[in-house]
């Protein structure tokens, strides 16, 4: 048995060493890149983004406000019971007669349902019963009926409950548009962060290629120094260029890590769990020429921009407020009426119920009442103030529309200039490659110097980085134009919140 222990221990140590080496190699190489498309990033952001999750709660809060406002129409039930006792001392009324002490006891019960209905109608339906025991005997009384009050001027169509309900409905719609605004902003930022990560990754690649070029030149110069075709200074210049390129690569890697974190913060809700993930954008960068139509873009923006829609909703709410304030200025002119059945001189509660059921003692009343404030200065001032504020809102909407048109125009110009810049940087990069290739050939034939080649290498690296930056800027400009038009969700095939099926 002891003979088997030693081989087992050796195999265990060998396996442990192999696993440790694999882990060390994985740690040194870093996490494997995870390919991800822009569509996948957007889908993850819609599910995980904390800002969007928070904004989704606001429409729910507004809907609860709507329920609270509508609760003003809920009827209230009231019931009461009372026992009344009264004792009157007796006394001598004349020389031959003395009244004894009298006691009177009354039991009364009341119940009613009251509330407010549409058009400002106020109603109360209920009844009352009372039974009295006195020295004169027992008697019972009862009534059952309905009382109505219908405003004809003030509180007609737009009383407090209906006003609060309409304002709450307006705010529910506004909260939905605000959610749409947040969604469009998030989608735009995710797309911009995605393309920024594309640039950062490609810039790392460009800087790495720059180091490879510098090292190749250093190795070539070293061989030329060994055969006496160059001085050691040329080799030192190449070494210096390598150090400069390595510094640029470090900065590029830092920018790459920052771009990773920015995109992760937008599409993940748990950064610690996804910190080790290395996102690798898989979508190609489009260089297709833009299709621009300023008139169509302006029209779409005026119709689709959520800020403008929200402003128009607010103006509608202000119109409701102005109508309500105007209603407050009117005098109160109400129709009032009541009808029901009564029972009197019954012997007991049971007899009172029976009499009311027989409808032997009907009653009704109808009338009108008016209440006119002598001055009503406060209500009139609030109405004038509301009209002025509504006028201000219309002016503000017009100003905001002008700002949107200017923003769209600038976005269109930005797309054009960035497309032109992309073409220019592409041509510049091609010229830089040709210049470097020609100068390297000249240096091999002894007609150029290491200094000139190093300068052309720097120019090529800068031209490649600028070309990538211009291509990314072009993608971002197109995204910004779609956002300025209010059509960013449609252009990226994102389903608006208002079109999603309820969960």
Coordinates of C-alpha atoms in Angstrom, one line a residue:
X1 CA 0.0 0.0 0.0
X2 CA 2.8 2.4 0.8
X3 CA 4.2 1.7 -2.7
X4 CA 1.1 3.2 -4.2
X5 CA 1.1 6.4 -2.1
X6 CA 4.3 7.8 -3.7
X7 CA 3.1 7.6 -7.3
X8 CA -0.3 9.1 -6.3
X9 CA 1.4 12.0 -4.6
X10 CA 3.6 12.6 -7.6
X11 CA 0.6 12.6 -9.9
X12 CA -1.2 15.0 -7.6
X13 CA 1.7 17.4 -7.5
X14 CA 2.1 17.3 -11.2
X15 CA -1.6 18.0 -11.8
X16 CA -1.6 20.8 -9.2
X17 CA 1.5 22.3 -10.9
X18 CA -0.2 22.1 -14.3
X19 CA -3.4 23.7 -13.1
X20 CA -1.4 26.5 -11.4
X21 CA 0.5 27.1 -14.6
X22 CA -2.7 27.3 -16.6
X23 CA -4.3 29.7 -14.1
X24 CA -1.2 31.9 -14.1
X25 CA -1.2 32.0 -17.9
X26 CA -4.9 32.9 -18.0
X27 CA -4.3 35.6 -15.4
X28 CA -1.4 37.0 -17.5
X29 CA -3.3 37.0 -20.7
X30 CA -6.4 38.5 -19.2
X31 CA -10.0 37.6 -19.9
X32 CA -11.0 36.4 -23.3
X33 CA -12.8 39.2 -25.3
X34 CA -16.6 38.8 -25.5
X35 CA -17.9 39.9 -28.9
X36 CA -21.0 42.1 -28.5
X37 CA -23.1 44.0 -31.0
X38 CA -24.7 47.4 -30.6
X39 CA -28.1 45.7 -30.6
X40 CA -27.1 43.4 -27.8
X41 CA -25.8 46.4 -25.8
X42 CA -29.1 48.3 -26.3
X43 CA -31.1 45.2 -25.2
X44 CA -29.0 44.8 -22.1
X45 CA -29.3 48.5 -21.3
X46 CA -33.1 48.4 -21.5
X47 CA -33.2 45.6 -19.0
X48 CA -30.3 46.5 -16.6
X49 CA -29.8 50.3 -16.7
X50 CA -30.5 51.7 -13.3
X51 CA -31.4 55.2 -14.4
X52 CA -34.1 53.7 -16.8
X53 CA -35.3 51.4 -14.0
X54 CA -35.8 54.4 -11.8
X55 CA -37.6 56.4 -14.5
X56 CA -40.0 53.5 -15.2
X57 CA -41.4 53.9 -11.7
X58 CA -42.6 57.5 -12.3
X59 CA -45.5 56.6 -14.6
X60 CA -46.7 54.1 -12.0
X61 CA -46.5 56.9 -9.4
X62 CA -48.5 59.1 -11.7
X63 CA -51.1 56.4 -12.2
X64 CA -51.6 56.2 -8.4
X65 CA -52.1 59.9 -8.4
X66 CA -54.8 59.4 -11.0
X67 CA -56.5 56.8 -8.8
X68 CA -56.3 59.2 -5.8
X69 CA -57.9 61.9 -7.9
X70 CA -60.7 59.7 -9.0
X71 CA -61.4 58.6 -5.5
X72 CA -63.0 62.0 -5.0
X73 CA -66.1 60.4 -6.6
X74 CA -66.2 57.5 -4.1
X75 CA -69.3 57.8 -2.0
X76 CA -69.2 57.8 1.8
X77 CA -71.4 55.9 4.2
X78 CA -72.4 57.4 7.5
X79 CA -74.4 55.9 10.3
X80 CA -75.2 57.2 13.7
X81 CA -77.2 56.1 16.8
X82 CA -78.2 58.3 19.7
X83 CA -80.1 58.0 23.0
X84 CA -81.6 61.2 24.3
X85 CA -82.9 61.5 27.9
X86 CA -84.7 64.6 29.4
X87 CA -86.2 65.0 32.8
X88 CA -88.5 67.9 33.8
X89 CA -89.4 68.6 37.4
X90 CA -93.0 68.6 38.4
X91 CA -94.8 71.3 40.3
X92 CA -98.1 72.6 41.6
X93 CA -100.2 74.1 38.8
X94 CA -103.0 75.3 41.1
X95 CA -104.3 74.8 44.6
X96 CA -105.8 71.4 43.8
X97 CA -103.4 69.9 41.2
X98 CA -99.7 68.8 41.3
X99 CA -97.8 67.6 38.2
X100 CA -95.4 64.8 38.8
X101 CA -91.8 64.7 37.5
X102 CA -91.8 63.8 33.7
X103 CA -89.1 61.8 31.8
X104 CA -88.7 61.7 28.1
X105 CA -86.4 59.2 26.3
X106 CA -85.7 59.1 22.6
X107 CA -83.7 56.5 20.5
X108 CA -82.7 57.7 17.1
X109 CA -80.9 56.1 14.2
X110 CA -79.6 57.7 11.0
X111 CA -77.8 56.2 7.9
X112 CA -76.9 57.8 4.6
X113 CA -74.7 57.5 1.5
X114 CA -73.4 60.7 0.1
X115 CA -71.0 61.7 -2.6
X116 CA -70.2 63.7 -5.7
X117 CA -71.0 62.6 -9.3
X118 CA -70.2 63.9 -12.8
X119 CA -71.2 67.5 -13.7
X120 CA -70.6 68.5 -10.1
X121 CA -73.8 66.8 -8.9
X122 CA -73.9 66.2 -5.1
X123 CA -76.2 63.6 -3.7
X124 CA -77.3 62.1 -0.4
X125 CA -79.5 59.0 0.0
X126 CA -80.5 58.0 3.5
X127 CA -83.1 57.7 6.2
X128 CA -83.7 58.3 9.9
X129 CA -85.8 56.6 12.6
X130 CA -86.6 57.8 16.1
X131 CA -88.7 56.4 18.9
X132 CA -89.8 58.5 21.8
X133 CA -91.1 57.4 25.2
X134 CA -92.7 60.2 27.3
X135 CA -95.5 60.7 29.9
X136 CA -97.8 61.1 26.9
X137 CA -97.1 57.6 25.5
X138 CA -94.8 56.1 22.9
X139 CA -94.4 57.3 19.3
X140 CA -92.1 56.6 16.4
X141 CA -91.2 58.6 13.3
X142 CA -89.1 57.9 10.2
X143 CA -88.0 59.3 6.9
X144 CA -86.3 58.0 3.8
X145 CA -85.3 60.0 0.8
X146 CA -82.8 61.5 -1.6
X147 CA -81.4 65.0 -1.7
X148 CA -79.7 66.4 -4.9
X149 CA -77.8 69.6 -5.6
X150 CA -76.8 70.3 -9.2
X151 CA -74.6 73.3 -9.9
X152 CA -75.4 75.3 -13.1
X153 CA -72.5 77.8 -13.0
X154 CA -69.7 77.4 -10.6
X155 CA -68.6 73.7 -10.2
X156 CA -70.6 72.7 -13.3
X157 CA -68.6 70.3 -15.5
X158 CA -65.3 71.2 -13.8
X159 CA -65.6 70.9 -10.0
X160 CA -62.6 70.1 -7.8
X161 CA -62.8 66.3 -8.3
X162 CA -63.1 66.5 -12.1
X163 CA -60.3 69.1 -12.3
X164 CA -57.9 67.0 -10.2
X165 CA -58.8 63.9 -12.3
X166 CA -58.0 65.6 -15.6
X167 CA -54.8 67.0 -14.3
X168 CA -53.8 63.6 -13.0
X169 CA -54.5 62.0 -16.4
X170 CA -52.5 64.8 -18.1
X171 CA -49.5 64.0 -15.8
X172 CA -49.8 60.3 -16.5
X173 CA -49.3 61.0 -20.2
X174 CA -46.5 63.4 -19.4
X175 CA -44.7 60.9 -17.2
X176 CA -44.8 58.4 -20.2
X177 CA -43.3 61.0 -22.5
X178 CA -40.6 61.8 -19.9
X179 CA -39.8 58.1 -19.8
X180 CA -39.5 58.1 -23.6
X181 CA -37.1 61.1 -23.2
X182 CA -34.9 59.1 -20.8
X183 CA -35.0 56.1 -23.1
X184 CA -33.9 58.1 -26.1
X185 CA -31.1 59.7 -24.1
X186 CA -29.9 56.3 -22.8
X187 CA -29.9 54.7 -26.3
X188 CA -27.9 57.7 -27.6
X189 CA -25.3 57.4 -24.8
X190 CA -25.0 53.6 -25.2
X191 CA -24.4 54.0 -29.0
X192 CA -21.8 56.7 -28.4
X193 CA -20.1 54.6 -25.7
X194 CA -20.1 51.6 -28.0
X195 CA -18.4 53.5 -30.8
X196 CA -16.0 55.2 -28.3
X197 CA -15.0 51.6 -27.3
X198 CA -14.5 50.8 -30.9
X199 CA -12.1 53.7 -31.3
X200 CA -10.2 52.9 -28.1
X201 CA -9.7 49.3 -29.1
X202 CA -8.5 50.2 -32.6
X203 CA -6.2 52.9 -31.2
X204 CA -4.6 50.2 -29.0
X205 CA -4.0 48.2 -32.1
X206 CA -2.6 51.2 -34.0
X207 CA -0.2 52.0 -31.2
X208 CA 0.9 48.4 -31.0
X209 CA 1.6 48.4 -34.7
X210 CA 3.6 51.6 -34.1
X211 CA 5.8 49.8 -31.6
X212 CA 6.3 47.0 -34.1
X213 CA 7.4 49.4 -36.8
X214 CA 9.8 51.1 -34.4
X215 CA 11.3 47.8 -33.3
X216 CA 11.7 46.7 -36.8
X217 CA 13.6 49.9 -37.6
X218 CA 15.7 49.5 -34.5
X219 CA 16.7 45.9 -35.5
X220 CA 17.5 47.1 -39.1
X221 CA 19.6 49.9 -37.7
X222 CA 21.4 47.6 -35.3
X223 CA 22.5 45.4 -38.2
X224 CA 23.6 48.4 -40.2
X225 CA 25.6 49.7 -37.2
X226 CA 27.3 46.2 -36.9
X227 CA 28.4 46.4 -40.5
X228 CA 29.4 50.1 -40.1
X229 CA 26.7 51.4 -42.5
X230 CA 25.2 53.5 -39.7
X231 CA 26.3 55.3 -36.5
X232 CA 25.1 54.2 -33.0
X233 CA 23.1 57.4 -32.9
X234 CA 20.6 56.0 -35.4
X235 CA 20.1 53.0 -33.2
X236 CA 19.5 55.2 -30.2
X237 CA 17.0 57.3 -32.1
X238 CA 15.0 54.1 -32.9
X239 CA 15.2 53.0 -29.2
X240 CA 13.9 56.4 -28.2
X241 CA 11.0 56.0 -30.6
X242 CA 10.1 52.6 -29.1
X243 CA 10.0 54.2 -25.6
X244 CA 7.7 57.0 -26.9
X245 CA 5.4 54.5 -28.7
X246 CA 5.2 52.4 -25.5
X247 CA 4.1 55.4 -23.5
X248 CA 1.5 56.1 -26.2
X249 CA 0.3 52.5 -25.9
X250 CA 0.0 52.8 -22.2
X251 CA -2.2 55.8 -22.6
X252 CA -4.3 54.0 -25.2
X253 CA -4.8 51.0 -22.9
X254 CA -5.9 53.3 -20.1
X255 CA -8.4 55.0 -22.5
X256 CA -9.6 51.5 -23.6
X257 CA -10.2 50.5 -19.9
X258 CA -12.1 53.7 -19.3
X259 CA -14.3 53.1 -22.4
X260 CA -14.9 49.6 -21.2
X261 CA -16.2 50.9 -17.8
X262 CA -18.3 53.6 -19.5
X263 CA -20.2 51.0 -21.6
X264 CA -20.5 48.6 -18.7
X265 CA -22.0 51.3 -16.5
X266 CA -24.7 51.8 -19.1
X267 CA -25.6 48.2 -19.8
X268 CA -25.0 46.4 -16.5
X269 CA -26.6 46.8 -13.1
X270 CA -23.9 44.9 -11.2
X271 CA -20.5 46.2 -12.1
X272 CA -18.6 43.9 -9.6
X273 CA -20.1 40.8 -11.3
X274 CA -19.1 42.0 -14.8
X275 CA -15.9 43.8 -14.0
X276 CA -13.7 41.0 -15.5
X277 CA -15.7 40.8 -18.7
X278 CA -13.8 42.3 -21.7
X279 CA -16.3 43.7 -24.2
X280 CA -15.3 43.4 -27.8
X281 CA -17.5 45.4 -30.3
X282 CA -18.4 43.3 -33.3
X283 CA -20.4 45.7 -35.5
X284 CA -18.5 47.1 -38.5
X285 CA -18.1 50.9 -38.7
X286 CA -20.2 52.1 -41.7
X287 CA -18.6 54.6 -44.2
X288 CA -21.8 54.8 -46.4
X289 CA -22.5 58.4 -47.5
X290 CA -25.3 60.2 -45.6
X291 CA -28.7 60.6 -47.0
X292 CA -29.7 64.1 -45.7
X293 CA -33.0 66.0 -46.2
X294 CA -33.2 69.0 -43.9
X295 CA -36.9 69.7 -44.5
X296 CA -37.9 66.1 -43.7
X297 CA -35.6 66.2 -40.6
X298 CA -37.2 69.4 -39.3
X299 CA -40.7 68.0 -39.8
X300 CA -39.8 64.8 -38.0
X301 CA -38.2 66.7 -35.1
X302 CA -41.2 69.0 -34.6
X303 CA -43.5 65.9 -34.6
X304 CA -41.4 63.4 -32.7
X305 CA -39.1 65.2 -30.2
X306 CA -40.3 64.1 -26.8
X307 CA -39.4 67.4 -25.2
X308 CA -41.8 69.2 -27.5
X309 CA -44.5 66.6 -27.0
X310 CA -44.1 67.0 -23.2
X311 CA -44.3 70.8 -23.5
X312 CA -47.5 70.5 -25.5
X313 CA -48.9 68.2 -22.8
X314 CA -48.0 70.7 -20.1
X315 CA -49.8 73.4 -22.1
X316 CA -52.9 71.2 -22.3
X317 CA -52.8 70.8 -18.6
X318 CA -52.4 74.6 -18.2
X319 CA -55.5 75.0 -20.4
X320 CA -57.4 72.8 -18.0
X321 CA -56.2 74.9 -15.1
X322 CA -57.3 78.2 -16.9
X323 CA -60.8 76.8 -17.5
X324 CA -61.0 75.7 -13.8
X325 CA -59.9 79.2 -12.6
X326 CA -62.5 80.8 -14.9
X327 CA -65.1 78.5 -13.4
X328 CA -64.0 79.8 -9.9
X329 CA -65.0 83.3 -10.9
X330 CA -68.6 82.4 -11.6
X331 CA -71.3 82.8 -8.9
X332 CA -72.9 79.7 -7.4
X333 CA -76.3 78.9 -9.0
X334 CA -77.6 75.5 -7.9
X335 CA -80.7 73.5 -8.4
X336 CA -81.7 71.7 -5.2
X337 CA -84.3 69.1 -4.6
X338 CA -85.3 66.3 -2.4
X339 CA -88.0 63.5 -2.4
X340 CA -88.9 60.6 -0.2
X341 CA -91.4 59.1 2.2
X342 CA -92.0 59.7 5.9
X343 CA -93.8 58.0 8.7
X344 CA -95.2 59.9 11.7
X345 CA -97.3 59.0 14.8
X346 CA -96.3 55.4 14.5
X347 CA -96.4 53.3 17.6
X348 CA -93.0 51.6 17.0
X349 CA -90.1 51.2 14.7
X350 CA -91.9 48.3 13.0
X351 CA -94.9 50.5 12.3
X352 CA -92.7 53.3 11.0
X353 CA -91.1 50.9 8.5
X354 CA -94.5 49.7 7.4
X355 CA -95.8 53.3 6.9
X356 CA -92.7 54.3 4.8
X357 CA -93.1 51.1 2.7
X358 CA -96.8 52.0 2.1
X359 CA -95.6 55.4 0.9
X360 CA -98.6 57.0 2.6
X361 CA -96.7 60.2 3.5
X362 CA -94.6 61.2 0.4
X363 CA -92.7 64.5 0.4
X364 CA -90.7 66.4 -2.2
X365 CA -89.1 69.8 -2.6
X366 CA -87.5 71.7 -5.4
X367 CA -85.8 75.1 -5.6
X368 CA -82.9 77.2 -6.6
X369 CA -80.2 78.9 -4.7
X370 CA -77.7 81.5 -5.7
X371 CA -74.6 82.8 -4.0
X372 CA -72.8 85.8 -5.5
X373 CA -69.4 87.0 -3.9
X374 CA -69.4 90.7 -3.5
X375 CA -65.9 91.2 -4.8
X376 CA -64.2 87.9 -5.7
X377 CA -60.9 89.7 -6.3
X378 CA -58.7 86.7 -5.5
X379 CA -60.5 84.4 -8.0
X380 CA -60.4 87.0 -10.7
X381 CA -56.7 87.6 -10.1
X382 CA -55.9 83.9 -10.2
X383 CA -57.8 83.6 -13.5
X384 CA -55.8 86.5 -15.1
X385 CA -52.6 85.0 -13.7
X386 CA -53.4 81.6 -15.2
X387 CA -54.0 83.1 -18.7
X388 CA -50.7 85.0 -18.5
X389 CA -48.9 81.8 -17.6
X390 CA -50.5 80.0 -20.4
X391 CA -49.4 82.7 -22.8
X392 CA -45.9 82.3 -21.5
X393 CA -46.0 78.6 -22.0
X394 CA -47.0 79.1 -25.7
X395 CA -44.1 81.5 -26.2
X396 CA -41.7 79.0 -24.5
X397 CA -42.9 76.2 -26.8
X398 CA -42.2 78.4 -29.8
X399 CA -38.8 79.2 -28.5
X400 CA -38.1 75.5 -27.9
X401 CA -39.2 74.6 -31.4
X402 CA -36.8 77.1 -32.8
X403 CA -34.0 75.7 -30.7
X404 CA -34.8 72.1 -32.0
X405 CA -34.7 73.3 -35.6
X406 CA -31.3 74.9 -35.0
X407 CA -30.1 71.7 -33.3
X408 CA -31.2 69.5 -36.2
X409 CA -29.6 71.9 -38.7
X410 CA -26.3 71.8 -36.8
X411 CA -26.5 68.0 -36.5
X412 CA -27.0 67.8 -40.3
X413 CA -24.0 70.0 -40.9
X414 CA -22.0 67.9 -38.4
X415 CA -22.8 64.7 -40.3
X416 CA -21.6 66.3 -43.6
X417 CA -18.4 67.7 -42.2
X418 CA -17.5 64.5 -40.4
X419 CA -18.1 62.5 -43.5
X420 CA -15.8 64.8 -45.5
X421 CA -13.2 64.6 -42.7
X422 CA -13.4 60.8 -42.7
X423 CA -12.7 60.7 -46.5
X424 CA -9.8 63.2 -46.0
X425 CA -8.2 61.2 -43.1
X426 CA -8.5 58.1 -45.2
X427 CA -6.6 59.7 -48.0
X428 CA -4.1 61.2 -45.6
X429 CA -3.4 57.7 -44.1
X430 CA -2.9 56.3 -47.6
X431 CA -0.4 59.0 -48.4
X432 CA 1.4 58.5 -45.1
X433 CA 1.7 54.7 -45.9
X434 CA 3.1 55.5 -49.4
X435 CA 5.5 58.1 -48.0
X436 CA 6.9 55.7 -45.3
X437 CA 7.2 52.9 -47.8
X438 CA 9.1 55.1 -50.3
X439 CA 11.4 56.5 -47.5
X440 CA 12.2 53.0 -46.2
X441 CA 13.3 52.0 -49.7
X442 CA 15.4 55.1 -50.0
X443 CA 17.1 54.3 -46.6
X444 CA 17.9 50.8 -47.7
X445 CA 19.7 52.3 -50.7
X446 CA 21.4 54.8 -48.5
X447 CA 19.6 57.9 -49.7
X448 CA 17.7 58.6 -46.5
X449 CA 18.3 58.7 -42.7
X450 CA 16.8 56.9 -39.7
X451 CA 15.5 60.3 -38.4
X452 CA 13.3 60.9 -41.5
X453 CA 11.9 57.3 -41.4
X454 CA 11.1 57.7 -37.7
X455 CA 9.2 61.0 -38.4
X456 CA 7.2 59.3 -41.2
X457 CA 6.4 56.4 -38.8
X458 CA 5.0 58.9 -36.3
X459 CA 3.0 60.6 -39.1
X460 CA 1.6 57.2 -40.2
X461 CA 0.6 56.2 -36.7
X462 CA -1.1 59.6 -36.2
X463 CA -2.8 59.3 -39.5
X464 CA -4.2 55.9 -38.7
X465 CA -5.5 57.0 -35.3
X466 CA -7.0 60.1 -36.9
X467 CA -8.7 58.0 -39.6
X468 CA -10.3 55.7 -37.0
X469 CA -11.3 58.7 -34.9
X470 CA -12.9 60.3 -37.9
X471 CA -14.8 57.2 -38.8
X472 CA -16.1 56.8 -35.2
X473 CA -17.0 60.5 -35.1
X474 CA -19.1 60.0 -38.3
X475 CA -21.0 57.1 -36.6
X476 CA -21.7 59.3 -33.5
X477 CA -22.8 62.2 -35.7
X478 CA -25.3 60.1 -37.5
X479 CA -26.6 58.8 -34.1
X480 CA -26.9 62.4 -32.8
X481 CA -28.8 63.4 -35.9
X482 CA -31.4 60.6 -35.3
X483 CA -31.7 61.7 -31.7
X484 CA -32.2 65.4 -32.8
X485 CA -34.9 64.2 -35.1
X486 CA -36.6 62.2 -32.3
X487 CA -36.2 59.0 -34.3
X488 CA -33.2 57.4 -32.6
X489 CA -35.4 54.4 -31.3
X490 CA -36.7 53.6 -34.8
X491 CA -33.3 53.9 -36.4
X492 CA -31.8 51.4 -34.0
X493 CA -34.9 49.1 -33.9
X494 CA -35.6 49.8 -30.2
X495 CA -39.2 49.3 -29.1
X496 CA -40.5 52.4 -27.4
X497 CA -41.8 52.0 -23.9
X498 CA -45.3 53.1 -24.9
X499 CA -45.4 50.2 -27.5
X500 CA -44.4 47.5 -25.1
X501 CA -46.9 45.0 -24.0
X502 CA -47.8 45.2 -20.3
X503 CA -46.0 42.8 -18.1

